[in-house]
GROMACS .gro file of C-alpha atoms in nm:
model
  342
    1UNK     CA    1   0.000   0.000   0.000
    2UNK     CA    2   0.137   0.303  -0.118
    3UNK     CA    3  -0.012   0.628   0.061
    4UNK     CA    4   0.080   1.049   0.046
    5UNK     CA    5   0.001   1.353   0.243
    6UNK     CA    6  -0.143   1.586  -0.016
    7UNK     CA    7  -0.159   1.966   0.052
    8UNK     CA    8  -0.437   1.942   0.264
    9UNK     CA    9  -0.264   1.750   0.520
   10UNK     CA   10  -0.457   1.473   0.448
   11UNK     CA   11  -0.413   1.139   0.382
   12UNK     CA   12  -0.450   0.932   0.040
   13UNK     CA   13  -0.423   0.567  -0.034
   14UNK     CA   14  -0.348   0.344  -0.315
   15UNK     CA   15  -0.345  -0.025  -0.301
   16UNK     CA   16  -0.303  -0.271  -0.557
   17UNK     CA   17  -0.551  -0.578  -0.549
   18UNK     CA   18  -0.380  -0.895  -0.671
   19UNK     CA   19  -0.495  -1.153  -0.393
   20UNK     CA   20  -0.812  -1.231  -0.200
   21UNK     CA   21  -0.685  -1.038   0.077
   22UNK     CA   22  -0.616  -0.693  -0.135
   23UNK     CA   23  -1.044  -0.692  -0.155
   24UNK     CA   24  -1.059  -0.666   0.249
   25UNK     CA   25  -0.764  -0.464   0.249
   26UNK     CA   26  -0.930  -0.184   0.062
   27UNK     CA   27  -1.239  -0.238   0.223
   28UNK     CA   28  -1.091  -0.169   0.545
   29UNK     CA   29  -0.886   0.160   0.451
   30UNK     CA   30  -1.218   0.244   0.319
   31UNK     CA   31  -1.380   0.188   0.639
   32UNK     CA   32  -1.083   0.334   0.868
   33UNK     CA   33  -1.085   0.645   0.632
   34UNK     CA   34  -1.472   0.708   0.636
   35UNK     CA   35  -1.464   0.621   1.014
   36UNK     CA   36  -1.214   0.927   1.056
   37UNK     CA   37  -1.343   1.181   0.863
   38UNK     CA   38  -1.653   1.121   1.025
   39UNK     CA   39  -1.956   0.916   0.910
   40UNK     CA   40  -2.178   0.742   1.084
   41UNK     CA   41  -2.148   0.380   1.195
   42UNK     CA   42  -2.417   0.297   0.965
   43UNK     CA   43  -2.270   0.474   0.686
   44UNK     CA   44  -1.951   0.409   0.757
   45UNK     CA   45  -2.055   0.003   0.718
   46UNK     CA   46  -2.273   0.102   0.369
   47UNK     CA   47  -1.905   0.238   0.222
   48UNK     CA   48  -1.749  -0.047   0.344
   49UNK     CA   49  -1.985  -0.270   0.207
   50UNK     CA   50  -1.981  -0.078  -0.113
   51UNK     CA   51  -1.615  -0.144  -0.179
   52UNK     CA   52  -1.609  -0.482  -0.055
   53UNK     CA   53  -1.800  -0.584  -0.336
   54UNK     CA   54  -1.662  -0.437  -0.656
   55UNK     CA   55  -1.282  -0.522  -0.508
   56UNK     CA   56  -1.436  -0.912  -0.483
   57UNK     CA   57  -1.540  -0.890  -0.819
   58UNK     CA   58  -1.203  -0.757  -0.961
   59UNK     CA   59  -1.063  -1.082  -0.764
   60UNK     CA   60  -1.315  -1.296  -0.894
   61UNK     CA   61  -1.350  -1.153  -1.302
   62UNK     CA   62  -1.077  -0.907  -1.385
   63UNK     CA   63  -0.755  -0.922  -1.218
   64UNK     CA   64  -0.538  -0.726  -1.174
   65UNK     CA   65  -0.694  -0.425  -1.035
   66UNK     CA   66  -0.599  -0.140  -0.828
   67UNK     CA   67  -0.749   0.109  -0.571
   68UNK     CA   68  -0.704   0.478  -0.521
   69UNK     CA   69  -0.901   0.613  -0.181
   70UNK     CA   70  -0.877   0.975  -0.077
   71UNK     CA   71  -1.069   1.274   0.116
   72UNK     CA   72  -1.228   1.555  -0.099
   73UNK     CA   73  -1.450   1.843  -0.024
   74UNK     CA   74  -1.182   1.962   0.222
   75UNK     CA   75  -1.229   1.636   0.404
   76UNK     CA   76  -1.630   1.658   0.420
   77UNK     CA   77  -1.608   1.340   0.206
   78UNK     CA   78  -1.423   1.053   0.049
   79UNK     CA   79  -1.374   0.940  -0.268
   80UNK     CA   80  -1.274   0.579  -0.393
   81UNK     CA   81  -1.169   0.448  -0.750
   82UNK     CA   82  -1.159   0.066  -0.820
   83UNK     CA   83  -1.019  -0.015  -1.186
   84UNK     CA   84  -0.964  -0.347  -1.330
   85UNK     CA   85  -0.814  -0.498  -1.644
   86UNK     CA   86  -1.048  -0.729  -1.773
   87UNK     CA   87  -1.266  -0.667  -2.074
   88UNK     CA   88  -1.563  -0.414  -1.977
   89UNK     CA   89  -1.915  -0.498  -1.898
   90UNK     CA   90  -2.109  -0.528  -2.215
   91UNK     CA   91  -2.465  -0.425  -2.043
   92UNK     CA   92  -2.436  -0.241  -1.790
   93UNK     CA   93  -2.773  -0.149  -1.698
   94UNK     CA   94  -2.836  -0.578  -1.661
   95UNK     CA   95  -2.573  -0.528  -1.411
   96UNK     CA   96  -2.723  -0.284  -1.242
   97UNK     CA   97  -3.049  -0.469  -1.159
   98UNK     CA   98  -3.055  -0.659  -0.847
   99UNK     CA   99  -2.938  -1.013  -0.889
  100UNK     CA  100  -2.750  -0.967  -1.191
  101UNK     CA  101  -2.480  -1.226  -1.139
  102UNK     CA  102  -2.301  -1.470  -1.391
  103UNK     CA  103  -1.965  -1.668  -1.360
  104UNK     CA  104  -1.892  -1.576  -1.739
  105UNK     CA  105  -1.893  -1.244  -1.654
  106UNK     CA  106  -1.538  -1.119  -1.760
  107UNK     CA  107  -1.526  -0.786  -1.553
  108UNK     CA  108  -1.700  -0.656  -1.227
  109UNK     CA  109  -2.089  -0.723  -1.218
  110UNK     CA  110  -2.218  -0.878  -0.901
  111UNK     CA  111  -2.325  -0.621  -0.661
  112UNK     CA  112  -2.319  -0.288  -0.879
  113UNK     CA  113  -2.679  -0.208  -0.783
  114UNK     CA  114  -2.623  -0.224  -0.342
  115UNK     CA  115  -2.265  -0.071  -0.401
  116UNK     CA  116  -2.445   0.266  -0.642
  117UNK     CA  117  -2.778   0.276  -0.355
  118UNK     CA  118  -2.486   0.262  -0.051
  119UNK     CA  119  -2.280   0.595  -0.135
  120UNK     CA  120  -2.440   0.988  -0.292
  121UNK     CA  121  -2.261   0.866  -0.617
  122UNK     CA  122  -2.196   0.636  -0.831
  123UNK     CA  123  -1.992   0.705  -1.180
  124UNK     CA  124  -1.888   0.464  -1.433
  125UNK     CA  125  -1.508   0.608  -1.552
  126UNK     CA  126  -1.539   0.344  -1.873
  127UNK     CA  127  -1.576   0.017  -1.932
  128UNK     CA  128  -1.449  -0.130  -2.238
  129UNK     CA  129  -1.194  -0.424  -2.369
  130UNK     CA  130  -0.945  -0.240  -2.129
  131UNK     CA  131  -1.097  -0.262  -1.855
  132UNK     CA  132  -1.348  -0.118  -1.584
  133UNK     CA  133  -1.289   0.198  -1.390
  134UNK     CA  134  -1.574   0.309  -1.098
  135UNK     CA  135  -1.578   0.559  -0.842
  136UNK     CA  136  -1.775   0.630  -0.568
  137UNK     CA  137  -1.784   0.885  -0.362
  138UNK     CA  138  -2.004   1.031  -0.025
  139UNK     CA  139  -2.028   1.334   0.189
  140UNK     CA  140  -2.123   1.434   0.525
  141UNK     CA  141  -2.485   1.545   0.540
  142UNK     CA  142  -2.430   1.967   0.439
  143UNK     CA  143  -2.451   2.183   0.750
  144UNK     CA  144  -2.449   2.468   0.559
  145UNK     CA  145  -2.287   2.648   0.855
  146UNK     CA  146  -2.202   2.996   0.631
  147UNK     CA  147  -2.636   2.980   0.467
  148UNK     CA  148  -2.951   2.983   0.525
  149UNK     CA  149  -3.257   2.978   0.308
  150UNK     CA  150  -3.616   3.096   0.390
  151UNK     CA  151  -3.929   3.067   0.178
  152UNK     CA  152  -4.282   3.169   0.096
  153UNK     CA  153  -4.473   3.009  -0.148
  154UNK     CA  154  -4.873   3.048  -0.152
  155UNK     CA  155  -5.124   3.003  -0.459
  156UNK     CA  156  -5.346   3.284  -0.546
  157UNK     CA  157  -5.645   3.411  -0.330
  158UNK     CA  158  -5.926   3.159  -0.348
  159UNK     CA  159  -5.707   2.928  -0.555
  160UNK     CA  160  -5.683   2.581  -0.418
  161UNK     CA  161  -5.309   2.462  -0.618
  162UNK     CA  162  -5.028   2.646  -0.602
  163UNK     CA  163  -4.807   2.577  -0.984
  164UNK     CA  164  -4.523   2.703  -0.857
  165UNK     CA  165  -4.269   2.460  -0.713
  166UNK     CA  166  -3.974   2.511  -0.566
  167UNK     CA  167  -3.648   2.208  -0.447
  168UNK     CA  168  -3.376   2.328  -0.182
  169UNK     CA  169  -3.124   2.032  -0.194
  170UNK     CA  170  -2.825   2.084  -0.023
  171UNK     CA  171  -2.522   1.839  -0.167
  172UNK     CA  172  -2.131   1.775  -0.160
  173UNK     CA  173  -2.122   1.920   0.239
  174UNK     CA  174  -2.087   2.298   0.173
  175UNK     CA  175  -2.310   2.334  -0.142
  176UNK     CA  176  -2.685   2.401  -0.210
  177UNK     CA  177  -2.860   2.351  -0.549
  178UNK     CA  178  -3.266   2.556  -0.564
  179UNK     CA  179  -3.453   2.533  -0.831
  180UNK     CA  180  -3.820   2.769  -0.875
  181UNK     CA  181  -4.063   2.665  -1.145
  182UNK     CA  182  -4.391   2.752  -1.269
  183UNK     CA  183  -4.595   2.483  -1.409
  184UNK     CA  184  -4.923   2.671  -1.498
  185UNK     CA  185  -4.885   2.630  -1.817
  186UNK     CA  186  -4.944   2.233  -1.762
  187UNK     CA  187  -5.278   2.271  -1.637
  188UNK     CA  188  -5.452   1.976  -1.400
  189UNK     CA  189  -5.139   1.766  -1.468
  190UNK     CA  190  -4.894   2.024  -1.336
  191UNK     CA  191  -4.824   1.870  -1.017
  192UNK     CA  192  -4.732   1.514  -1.185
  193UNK     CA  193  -4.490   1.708  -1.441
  194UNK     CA  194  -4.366   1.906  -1.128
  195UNK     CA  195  -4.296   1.556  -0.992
  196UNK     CA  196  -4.106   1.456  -1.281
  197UNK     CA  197  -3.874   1.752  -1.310
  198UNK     CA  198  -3.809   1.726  -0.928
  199UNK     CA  199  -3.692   1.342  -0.956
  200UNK     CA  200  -3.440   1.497  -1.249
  201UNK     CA  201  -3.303   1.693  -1.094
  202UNK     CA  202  -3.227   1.505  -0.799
  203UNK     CA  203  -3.061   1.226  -0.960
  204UNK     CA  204  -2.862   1.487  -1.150
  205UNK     CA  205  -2.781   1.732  -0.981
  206UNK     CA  206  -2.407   1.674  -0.995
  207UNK     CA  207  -2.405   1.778  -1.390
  208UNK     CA  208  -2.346   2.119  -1.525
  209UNK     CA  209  -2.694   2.353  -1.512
  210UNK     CA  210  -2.673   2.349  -1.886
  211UNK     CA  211  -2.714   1.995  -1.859
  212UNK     CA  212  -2.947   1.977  -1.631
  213UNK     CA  213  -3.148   2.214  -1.757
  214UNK     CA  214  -3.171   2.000  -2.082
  215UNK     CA  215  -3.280   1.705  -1.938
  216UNK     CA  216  -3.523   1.882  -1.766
  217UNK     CA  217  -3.661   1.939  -2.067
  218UNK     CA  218  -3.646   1.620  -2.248
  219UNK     CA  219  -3.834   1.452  -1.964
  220UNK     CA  220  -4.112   1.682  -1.976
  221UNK     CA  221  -4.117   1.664  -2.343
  222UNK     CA  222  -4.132   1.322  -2.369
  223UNK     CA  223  -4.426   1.286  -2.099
  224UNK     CA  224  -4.623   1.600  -2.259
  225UNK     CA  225  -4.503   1.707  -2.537
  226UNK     CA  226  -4.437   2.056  -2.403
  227UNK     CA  227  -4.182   2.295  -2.256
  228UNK     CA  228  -4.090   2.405  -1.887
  229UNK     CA  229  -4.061   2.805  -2.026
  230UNK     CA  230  -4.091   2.954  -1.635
  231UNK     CA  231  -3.765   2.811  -1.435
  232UNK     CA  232  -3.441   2.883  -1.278
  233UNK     CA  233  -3.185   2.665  -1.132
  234UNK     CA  234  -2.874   2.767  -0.917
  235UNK     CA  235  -2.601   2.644  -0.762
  236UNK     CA  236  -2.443   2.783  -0.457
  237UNK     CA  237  -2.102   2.717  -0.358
  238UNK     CA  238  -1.905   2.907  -0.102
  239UNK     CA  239  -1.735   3.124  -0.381
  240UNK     CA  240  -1.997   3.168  -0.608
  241UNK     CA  241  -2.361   3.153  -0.737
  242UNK     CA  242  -2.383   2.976  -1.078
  243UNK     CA  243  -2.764   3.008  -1.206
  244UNK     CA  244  -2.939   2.894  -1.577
  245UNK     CA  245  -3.281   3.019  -1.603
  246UNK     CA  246  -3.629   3.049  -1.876
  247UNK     CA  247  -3.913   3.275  -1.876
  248UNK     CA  248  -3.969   3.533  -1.626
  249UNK     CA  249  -3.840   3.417  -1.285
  250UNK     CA  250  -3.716   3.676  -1.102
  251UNK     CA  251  -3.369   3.725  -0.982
  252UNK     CA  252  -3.191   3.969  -0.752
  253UNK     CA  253  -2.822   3.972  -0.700
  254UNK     CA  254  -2.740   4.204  -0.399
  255UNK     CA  255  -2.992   4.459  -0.411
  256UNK     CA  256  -3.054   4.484  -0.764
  257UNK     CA  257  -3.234   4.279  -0.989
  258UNK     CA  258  -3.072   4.094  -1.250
  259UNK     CA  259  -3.200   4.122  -1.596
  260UNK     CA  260  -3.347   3.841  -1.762
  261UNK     CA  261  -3.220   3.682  -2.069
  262UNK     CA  262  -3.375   3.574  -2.364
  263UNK     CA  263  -3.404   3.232  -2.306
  264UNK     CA  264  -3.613   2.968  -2.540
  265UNK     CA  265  -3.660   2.668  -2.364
  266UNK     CA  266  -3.678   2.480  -2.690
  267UNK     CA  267  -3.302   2.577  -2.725
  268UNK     CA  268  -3.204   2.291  -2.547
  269UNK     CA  269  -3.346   2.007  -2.740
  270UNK     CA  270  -3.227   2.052  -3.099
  271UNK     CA  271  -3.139   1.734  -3.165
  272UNK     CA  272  -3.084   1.640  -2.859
  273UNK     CA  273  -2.808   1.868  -2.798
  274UNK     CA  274  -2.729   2.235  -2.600
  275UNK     CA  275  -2.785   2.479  -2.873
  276UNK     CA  276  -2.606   2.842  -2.766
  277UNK     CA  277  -2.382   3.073  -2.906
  278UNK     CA  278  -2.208   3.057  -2.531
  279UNK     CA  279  -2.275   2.941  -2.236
  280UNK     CA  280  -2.588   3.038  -2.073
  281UNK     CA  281  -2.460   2.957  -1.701
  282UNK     CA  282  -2.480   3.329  -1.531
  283UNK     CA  283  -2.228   3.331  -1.274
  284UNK     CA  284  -2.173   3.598  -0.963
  285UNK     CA  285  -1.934   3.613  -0.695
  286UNK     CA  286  -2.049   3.542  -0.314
  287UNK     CA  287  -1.941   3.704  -0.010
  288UNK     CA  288  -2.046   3.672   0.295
  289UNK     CA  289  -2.286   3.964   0.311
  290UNK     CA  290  -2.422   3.875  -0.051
  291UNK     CA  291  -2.836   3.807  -0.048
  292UNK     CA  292  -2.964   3.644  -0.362
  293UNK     CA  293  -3.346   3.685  -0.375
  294UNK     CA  294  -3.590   3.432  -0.624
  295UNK     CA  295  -3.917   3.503  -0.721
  296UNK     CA  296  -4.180   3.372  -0.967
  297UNK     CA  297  -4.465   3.646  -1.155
  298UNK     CA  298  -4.685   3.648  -0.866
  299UNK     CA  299  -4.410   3.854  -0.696
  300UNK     CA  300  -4.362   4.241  -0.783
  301UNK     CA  301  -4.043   4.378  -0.663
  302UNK     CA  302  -3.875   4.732  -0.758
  303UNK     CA  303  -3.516   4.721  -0.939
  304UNK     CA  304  -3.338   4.824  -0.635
  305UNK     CA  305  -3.409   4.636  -0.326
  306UNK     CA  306  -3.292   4.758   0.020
  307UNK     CA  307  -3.293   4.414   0.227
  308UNK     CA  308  -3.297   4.470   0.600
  309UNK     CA  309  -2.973   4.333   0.791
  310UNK     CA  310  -3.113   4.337   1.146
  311UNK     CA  311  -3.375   4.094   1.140
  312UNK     CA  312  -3.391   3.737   1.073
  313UNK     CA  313  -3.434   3.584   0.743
  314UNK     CA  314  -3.791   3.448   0.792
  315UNK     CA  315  -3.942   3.763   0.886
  316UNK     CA  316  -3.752   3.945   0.682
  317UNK     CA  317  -3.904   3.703   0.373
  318UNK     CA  318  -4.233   3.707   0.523
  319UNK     CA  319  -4.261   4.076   0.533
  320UNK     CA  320  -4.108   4.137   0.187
  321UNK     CA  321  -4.412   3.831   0.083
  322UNK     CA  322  -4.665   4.033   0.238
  323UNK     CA  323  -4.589   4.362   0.052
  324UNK     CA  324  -4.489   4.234  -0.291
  325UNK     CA  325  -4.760   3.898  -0.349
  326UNK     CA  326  -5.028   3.974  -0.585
  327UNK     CA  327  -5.375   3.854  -0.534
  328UNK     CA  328  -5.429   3.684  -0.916
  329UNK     CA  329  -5.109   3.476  -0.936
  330UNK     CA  330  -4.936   3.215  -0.743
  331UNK     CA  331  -4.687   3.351  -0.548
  332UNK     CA  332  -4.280   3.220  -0.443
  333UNK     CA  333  -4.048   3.427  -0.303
  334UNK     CA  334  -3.695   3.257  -0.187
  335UNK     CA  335  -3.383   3.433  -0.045
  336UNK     CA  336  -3.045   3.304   0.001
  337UNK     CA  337  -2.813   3.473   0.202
  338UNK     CA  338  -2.498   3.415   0.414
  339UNK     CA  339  -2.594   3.369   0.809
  340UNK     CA  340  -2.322   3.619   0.919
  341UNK     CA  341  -2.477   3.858   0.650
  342UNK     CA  342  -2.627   4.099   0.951
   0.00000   0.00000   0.00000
């Protein structure tokens, strides 16, 4: 076992797996190294079980293999790559269901579905006649110790449904990913379409906004035939906000409102493909005092917006709800802002 202190101060391993014993080897660094940084028991055994058995199945298929297991995220997670040298999987979604198993199989297959549902992700490198390559990684649940979010979301007056939907999923320890949508335009079957864009994005929330964005899309097309043209999406790390957006959700930056772009939704699904003339990612700096303020068309704001610094978020939301909600239109309003920002 080979291992380095990287800049961090932190430790990372690699082991080669050429003997039964190299699988529980890595399986326990694993474990030793997830134990450390600071997982649960129960997660800490998931991880463990995880590697255990794609490092069996390089023993068993594709020999030899080797193993690469190392913090990331400023030691909020761990990371763990497994590669092999045999000749690929040639269907990998059959070995992804559970109880794919076969003795012929020349590469790693048994187990891939537990191992991808034990750890936050799951990513196939390649697999092809040289071999398999798979990483997983997982995170401490995000504390989010430097943000906090508040929201207000109502439907109009005498309105029973509210087509605006909103997702606050925090991910990678430190990071947040909110998304505001209105699905109006979908009539009766708004909430199931709402549904479908949420599960989406959840699954991919790790890829580009761009990306995301589009597949958004494609989902909803191929369920209805139509468009998502009211949406934003936004990442927020601790250096930046990165946001991608359609229609007329509102945005404020600061206290000034950001103006929109011309986005067509259909942009994204020309054959399949991102169709720009650049990228259509907005990104701004964060600070700590930085407030970024949401809103869908039920909300009327002015350009400039003085936000108070000397209350808390919530009623600070709540009053800015109660002034700027119109009485016709479904109504979101969602601020993000540092929790030091006052």
């Amino acid at each position: 076992m080979n291992d380095k202190l990287n800049a961090s101060g932190l430790v990372s391993y690699c082991l080669d797996i050429l003997i039964p014993s190299d699988a529980y080897a890595v399986a326990k660094c694993s474990r030793e190294m997830a134990s450390a940084i600071g997982f649960s028991r129960y997660e800490v055994g998931m991880i463990s079980i995880a590697v255990a058995e794609i490092a069996t199945n390089v023993i068993r298929y594709a020999l030899p293999g080797k193993a690469s297991i190392r913090t990331i995220c400023a030691g909020k997670g761990i990371e763990i790559t497994i590669e092999d040298a045999g000749t690929g999987i040639p269907d990998i979604d059959a070995a992804m269901v559970d109880g794919f198993s076969t003795h012929s199989e020349p590469s790693i297959g048994k187990g891939l579905g537990a191992a991808a549902r034990s750890v936050e992700e799951f990513i196939f490198n390649k697999s092809d006649l040289t071999g398999t390559s798979i990483t997983l990684r997982h995170f401490l649940k995000p504390v989010l110790d430097d943000t906090e979010v508040s929201v207000k979301s109502f439907p109009a007056v005498n309105a029973f449904f509210n087509h605006d939907q909103y997702i606050i999923k925090p991910f990678h320890a430190e990071n947040l990913l909110v998304a505001l949508s209105d699905f109006r335009e979908f009539g009766a079957q708004s909430s199931s379409y709402a549904s479908i864009f949420k599960t989406v994005v959840e699954s991919n929330y790790m890829d580009s906004l761009d990306t995301l964005l589009q597949k958004c899309q494609l989902a909803l097309r191929e369920n209805n035939g139509k468009y998502l043209s009211q949406t934003l999406l936004m990442k927020v790390f601790p250096d930046r906000f990165e946001v991608i957006r359609c229609g007329n959700i509102g945005l404020y930056v600061g206290s000034e409102v950001i103006q929109r772009k011309p986005i067509d939704p259909s942009l994204f699904l020309l054959n399949g493909e991102v169709v720009t003339n650049g990228s259509l990612v907005e990104v701004f700096p964060r600070r700590t005092e930085t407030t970024v303020l949401i809103h869908s068309d039920g909300i009327s704001l002015p350009n400039i917006l003085n936000m108070e610094r000397n209350t808390s978020l919530d009623q600070q939301t709540r009053s800015l709800f109660d002034l700027s909600a119109l009485d016709d239109d479904d109504a979101t309003l969602l601020v993000v802002r540092g929790k030091y920002a006052c």
